């Protein structure tokens, strides 16, 4: 058995408070080349405790500048090209983590909401932390005491729910590993299952894309290439290539860059003809930041869907979360949510966060979250009242359609 620790940066004071509250040592061992976390108090705790001083961590704002200076000295260990780095296998980054909600009541309390149900936002936070740990495991160099890389979340490609119920009193198991690697980016797939009636059942599958930055988080850094072993791993790697091409195509076809198709223009025009009231334009250029904010964004989006439907919604999918810009310490965050599309008993919610620098009074947006919820009754149709709302309507319709195709 080996005791492993890892420390990472948190980009906000709230994240630092959360980390001090929840992180504690985790005992790990390798079983069939899979790192297994057995003493568990939440996946997000593992990041600082599961990889042996791989990074330097600042716990207060006072020592933040000192830590930055220490990390700057690690730049000498960065590879100048990917060819300098040894290829890694998928099993090198394989991790299994257990969340004992059924056997640790004190831990369970941190994951329950007022309805005695599991807080899905906490699960999103754990998935994000586990994805970072997987990527650090892939890039780990035993010859260097601390990793020169800063691994950050670039986007959440897809989270597909396999069942709608997460039992509050049953243990949860997370597994995951690297599935595709570019020059500076890493795709990690994670699976969550839950032990119920003596057997583990599938709960969700998640695909995250992480990027490697230099120690000061100023430029991209090279990561170890991935070497698939056998036909199954080669198929997984090819799917990663397909996912990359799909993300590029979706970005190119964004409604903020390309006009709607003829079919979509017709749809908007028909909606307009059925609308008698015209309201003023609203700003549609909204984006968001993520990390631990996924939990905050989900909770806001779920509350919005609950108010809209008049009943408790169930998450179906989390789609296409792009992390475009980090939030500097001292910035103010403003989250807002909008129901942009509905169909039958499904609600598509868009959540965005705006960052305000109190010194320069400049506003900037850094992320967009797309959540699909299901309720137990038919919900009213959303009718856009302006061109801007129409663009959000079409964007929501596209994300909902993609989610439904993946559910089939």
XYZ file of C-alpha atoms in Angstrom:
408
model
C 0.000 0.000 0.000
C 1.159 3.534 -0.677
C 0.083 6.914 0.607
C -0.306 9.413 -2.220
C -0.998 13.137 -2.096
C -1.546 15.814 -4.725
C -2.076 19.552 -4.356
C -3.591 21.816 -6.987
C -4.469 25.468 -7.367
C -7.983 26.754 -6.766
C -8.896 29.925 -8.608
C -11.271 31.392 -6.035
C -11.568 31.932 -2.320
C -14.779 29.880 -2.230
C -12.951 26.901 -3.736
C -10.241 27.288 -1.126
C -12.795 27.260 1.684
C -14.415 24.165 0.192
C -11.046 22.418 -0.140
C -10.084 23.116 3.469
C -13.436 21.752 4.598
C -13.502 18.529 2.612
C -9.961 17.385 1.846
C -8.391 14.677 3.982
C -5.940 11.830 3.420
C -6.949 8.961 1.187
C -5.236 5.588 1.290
C -4.660 4.208 -2.182
C -3.265 1.032 -3.611
C -2.994 -0.417 -7.107
C -5.117 -3.423 -7.998
C -4.672 -4.814 -11.509
C -2.905 -1.537 -12.437
C -5.892 0.544 -11.315
C -5.434 3.141 -8.588
C -8.136 2.387 -6.026
C -9.133 4.930 -3.388
C -10.428 3.017 -0.386
C -10.637 5.594 2.422
C -13.002 8.097 0.904
C -14.501 11.388 2.012
C -15.410 12.800 -1.400
C -13.639 12.625 -4.773
C -12.692 16.305 -4.639
C -10.529 15.567 -1.596
C -8.397 13.160 -3.573
C -6.887 15.855 -5.770
C -4.765 17.191 -2.931
C -4.198 13.833 -1.292
C -3.861 11.245 -4.019
C -0.711 11.985 -5.951
C 2.162 12.806 -3.664
C 3.073 16.546 -3.777
C 2.731 16.736 -7.524
C 1.842 20.426 -7.377
C 2.121 23.384 -5.041
C -1.050 24.680 -3.422
C -1.911 28.063 -1.887
C -4.434 27.980 0.938
C -4.740 31.736 1.502
C -4.578 34.798 -0.668
C -1.597 36.036 1.370
C 0.744 33.292 0.186
C -0.656 33.252 -3.363
C 2.169 35.379 -4.820
C 4.818 33.255 -3.105
C 3.315 30.087 -4.525
C 3.245 31.591 -8.017
C 6.945 32.369 -7.729
C 7.695 28.805 -6.624
C 5.688 27.345 -9.473
C 7.440 29.578 -12.011
C 10.689 27.723 -11.243
C 9.111 24.482 -12.476
C 9.077 25.749 -16.090
C 12.526 24.231 -16.606
C 10.945 20.773 -16.503
C 8.501 21.427 -19.344
C 8.973 19.425 -22.533
C 9.802 21.464 -25.640
C 7.934 18.999 -27.845
C 5.657 16.024 -27.373
C 8.360 13.761 -28.844
C 10.407 14.257 -25.664
C 7.713 12.621 -23.536
C 7.210 8.846 -23.206
C 3.941 7.362 -24.424
C 1.528 6.257 -21.716
C -1.068 3.465 -21.690
C -4.731 3.848 -20.828
C -4.293 1.710 -17.735
C -1.594 4.082 -16.451
C -4.318 6.628 -15.719
C -7.067 4.184 -14.651
C -8.603 5.200 -11.322
C -11.381 3.787 -9.177
C -12.865 5.837 -6.317
C -15.564 4.893 -3.814
C -18.031 7.270 -2.178
C -19.500 5.438 0.854
C -22.818 7.231 1.220
C -24.343 4.063 2.625
C -21.734 3.380 5.295
C -20.705 6.902 6.366
C -23.714 8.955 7.578
C -21.558 12.015 8.316
C -20.399 12.115 4.698
C -23.928 11.482 3.445
C -25.140 14.704 5.068
C -22.823 16.736 2.829
C -24.398 15.216 -0.273
C -28.100 15.554 0.616
C -30.446 18.433 -0.173
C -33.560 19.508 1.701
C -35.588 16.768 -0.046
C -33.223 14.059 1.258
C -31.985 13.456 -2.298
C -28.390 13.466 -3.545
C -27.171 16.897 -4.648
C -26.258 16.360 -8.288
C -24.123 19.480 -8.215
C -21.812 17.730 -5.746
C -21.512 14.808 -8.160
C -20.515 17.214 -10.950
C -17.885 18.717 -8.682
C -16.504 15.260 -7.892
C -16.388 14.312 -11.577
C -14.431 17.452 -12.388
C -11.878 16.717 -9.656
C -11.582 13.071 -10.687
C -10.977 14.117 -14.299
C -8.092 16.342 -13.196
C -6.605 13.510 -11.125
C -6.829 11.137 -14.098
C -4.918 13.599 -16.270
C -2.230 14.167 -13.628
C -1.839 10.386 -13.407
C -1.370 10.232 -17.181
C 1.325 12.934 -17.186
C 3.098 11.886 -13.972
C 6.900 11.709 -14.174
C 8.506 9.807 -11.309
C 11.817 11.657 -11.828
C 10.243 15.026 -10.965
C 9.014 15.641 -7.431
C 6.360 18.161 -8.472
C 4.515 18.331 -11.773
C 5.287 21.428 -13.865
C 1.835 21.218 -15.460
C -1.304 23.054 -14.504
C -4.212 20.813 -15.555
C -7.434 22.752 -16.077
C -10.873 21.766 -17.356
C -11.414 22.905 -20.952
C -14.926 21.579 -21.466
C -17.439 18.947 -20.483
C -18.235 17.179 -23.725
C -21.151 15.094 -22.498
C -22.708 13.647 -19.357
C -25.326 10.993 -20.090
C -27.621 9.766 -17.334
C -28.218 6.003 -17.410
C -30.801 6.121 -14.627
C -32.750 8.977 -13.056
C -32.410 7.936 -9.419
C -29.297 8.363 -7.269
C -30.010 6.647 -3.964
C -28.944 8.718 -0.936
C -28.038 5.701 1.227
C -26.108 3.525 -1.240
C -22.375 3.530 -1.962
C -21.165 5.093 -5.215
C -18.233 3.995 -7.364
C -16.389 6.179 -9.893
C -14.060 4.735 -12.521
C -12.242 6.453 -15.353
C -9.129 6.775 -17.504
C -7.674 8.756 -20.387
C -9.237 7.839 -23.740
C -7.627 10.296 -26.173
C -4.692 12.718 -26.172
C -3.751 15.603 -28.445
C -0.577 17.640 -28.135
C -1.753 19.707 -25.160
C -5.248 18.354 -24.454
C -6.538 15.167 -22.819
C -9.941 13.491 -23.032
C -10.973 11.539 -19.935
C -14.020 9.307 -19.696
C -15.590 8.500 -16.342
C -18.304 6.099 -15.289
C -20.413 6.273 -12.156
C -22.300 3.311 -10.710
C -24.153 2.711 -7.463
C -24.530 -0.353 -5.280
C -28.226 -1.149 -4.846
C -29.705 -4.470 -3.734
C -26.234 -6.009 -3.634
C -25.189 -5.129 -7.190
C -23.711 -2.094 -8.959
C -25.918 -0.460 -11.605
C -24.925 2.205 -14.142
C -25.785 5.796 -13.219
C -23.965 8.040 -15.703
C -21.146 8.328 -18.220
C -19.112 11.536 -18.485
C -16.569 12.818 -20.997
C -14.307 15.698 -19.941
C -11.582 17.451 -21.923
C -8.664 18.886 -19.957
C -5.802 21.055 -21.173
C -2.259 21.309 -19.845
C -0.779 24.724 -19.131
C 2.632 25.867 -17.956
C 3.236 26.354 -14.197
C 2.070 29.987 -14.381
C -0.990 29.086 -16.490
C 0.092 31.442 -19.272
C 0.573 29.120 -22.240
C -0.145 25.583 -23.385
C 2.174 22.732 -22.407
C 2.818 19.389 -24.072
C 1.463 16.162 -22.564
C 2.456 12.528 -22.944
C 1.066 10.806 -26.040
C -1.323 7.891 -25.590
C -0.517 4.412 -26.876
C -3.617 2.206 -27.296
C -3.139 -1.504 -26.655
C -5.371 -3.951 -28.494
C -8.396 -3.447 -30.762
C -10.716 -2.297 -27.954
C -8.443 0.553 -26.906
C -7.806 1.488 -30.531
C -11.572 1.794 -31.042
C -11.822 4.001 -27.936
C -9.005 6.208 -29.248
C -10.675 6.512 -32.681
C -13.881 7.585 -30.954
C -11.855 10.299 -29.241
C -10.729 11.549 -32.650
C -14.359 11.573 -33.799
C -15.349 13.512 -30.682
C -12.686 16.119 -31.422
C -13.904 16.590 -35.005
C -17.496 16.865 -33.779
C -16.546 19.562 -31.274
C -14.800 21.534 -34.021
C -17.840 21.226 -36.286
C -20.231 22.310 -33.542
C -18.051 25.310 -32.757
C -17.918 26.263 -36.427
C -21.715 25.952 -36.762
C -22.439 28.066 -33.665
C -25.394 30.415 -34.056
C -23.152 33.207 -32.799
C -20.987 32.692 -35.929
C -23.288 31.282 -38.638
C -26.828 32.250 -39.577
C -29.639 29.736 -38.891
C -30.534 27.219 -41.574
C -33.544 27.746 -43.834
C -35.575 25.267 -41.770
C -34.650 27.054 -38.549
C -35.509 30.471 -40.022
C -38.896 29.140 -41.030
C -39.461 27.795 -37.524
C -38.616 31.163 -35.968
C -40.835 33.023 -38.428
C -43.790 30.760 -37.652
C -43.263 31.335 -33.948
C -43.119 35.065 -34.567
C -46.422 35.028 -36.449
C -48.074 33.407 -33.435
C -46.704 36.051 -31.077
C -48.680 39.231 -30.518
C -46.511 40.854 -27.862
C -43.080 42.176 -28.797
C -40.468 42.764 -26.098
C -37.133 44.533 -26.259
C -33.948 42.818 -27.385
C -31.834 41.012 -24.842
C -28.117 40.360 -24.926
C -27.367 36.834 -26.137
C -23.567 36.906 -26.021
C -23.228 35.042 -22.752
C -20.574 32.560 -21.759
C -19.427 30.916 -18.499
C -16.525 29.635 -16.339
C -16.394 26.289 -14.631
C -14.610 23.961 -12.216
C -16.423 24.004 -8.913
C -18.899 26.406 -10.568
C -20.573 23.449 -12.263
C -22.272 22.707 -8.961
C -23.466 26.297 -8.591
C -24.640 26.424 -12.204
C -26.512 23.128 -11.920
C -28.280 24.166 -8.718
C -29.366 27.462 -10.305
C -30.505 25.725 -13.501
C -32.436 23.109 -11.557
C -34.136 25.789 -9.468
C -35.145 27.592 -12.654
C -36.565 24.394 -14.176
C -38.421 23.687 -10.921
C -40.031 27.143 -10.903
C -40.891 26.893 -14.601
C -42.494 23.435 -14.369
C -43.981 23.738 -10.889
C -42.523 20.383 -9.847
C -39.176 18.781 -9.082
C -37.096 18.111 -12.230
C -34.754 15.167 -12.800
C -31.445 15.656 -14.685
C -31.223 13.853 -18.009
C -27.976 15.186 -19.484
C -25.321 17.851 -19.128
C -24.076 18.921 -22.516
C -21.286 20.934 -24.132
C -19.758 22.906 -21.258
C -16.896 25.011 -22.596
C -14.444 26.595 -20.148
C -13.086 29.598 -22.007
C -11.532 31.803 -19.325
C -10.391 31.365 -15.717
C -11.805 33.523 -12.950
C -9.171 35.654 -11.261
C -9.086 35.800 -7.476
C -11.074 38.817 -6.326
C -13.471 38.771 -9.264
C -17.225 38.841 -8.725
C -19.394 36.173 -10.339
C -22.951 36.669 -11.538
C -24.856 33.539 -12.550
C -28.116 33.641 -14.494
C -30.355 30.925 -15.903
C -32.913 30.755 -18.703
C -35.317 28.087 -19.920
C -34.650 28.279 -23.657
C -36.514 25.239 -25.028
C -39.135 22.717 -23.940
C -40.607 19.622 -25.532
C -43.142 17.319 -23.940
C -41.934 16.651 -20.395
C -38.393 17.906 -21.035
C -36.870 21.286 -20.197
C -33.649 22.642 -21.732
C -31.943 25.174 -19.467
C -29.053 27.477 -20.322
C -26.931 28.889 -17.472
C -24.233 31.513 -17.915
C -21.847 33.282 -15.556
C -20.498 36.773 -16.009
C -17.279 37.907 -14.348
C -16.992 41.459 -13.046
C -13.635 42.999 -12.157
C -14.504 45.452 -9.347
C -11.383 47.542 -10.040
C -11.809 48.063 -13.782
C -15.605 47.513 -13.764
C -15.205 45.387 -16.865
C -17.667 42.573 -17.556
C -16.623 39.394 -19.336
C -18.283 36.042 -19.801
C -16.454 32.764 -19.570
C -18.789 29.751 -19.914
C -22.132 28.338 -21.026
C -23.818 25.354 -19.373
C -26.587 23.324 -21.040
C -28.759 21.138 -18.794
C -31.598 18.836 -19.877
C -34.236 18.048 -17.244
C -37.317 15.822 -17.212
C -40.489 16.344 -15.177
C -43.577 14.218 -14.624
C -45.982 16.380 -16.595
C -46.244 18.286 -19.862
C -44.619 21.713 -19.697
C -45.619 24.884 -21.602
C -43.867 25.647 -24.863
C -41.249 28.402 -24.907
C -42.032 31.193 -27.379
C -39.100 33.565 -28.067
C -40.008 37.251 -28.085
C -36.982 38.679 -29.902
C -34.317 37.689 -32.395
C -31.842 37.189 -29.596
C -34.199 34.877 -27.728
C -34.833 33.048 -30.990
C -31.125 32.274 -31.286
C -31.142 30.878 -27.753
C -34.285 28.891 -28.592
C -32.613 27.296 -31.619
C -29.429 26.623 -29.677
C -31.461 24.908 -26.951
C -33.387 22.911 -29.560
C -30.117 21.699 -31.063
C -28.707 20.593 -27.719
C -31.958 18.853 -26.816
C -32.005 17.011 -30.140
C -28.428 15.846 -29.652
C -29.268 14.631 -26.141
C -32.271 12.651 -27.343
C -30.240 11.021 -30.127
C -27.649 9.911 -27.580
C -30.399 8.470 -25.360
C -31.572 6.170 -28.136
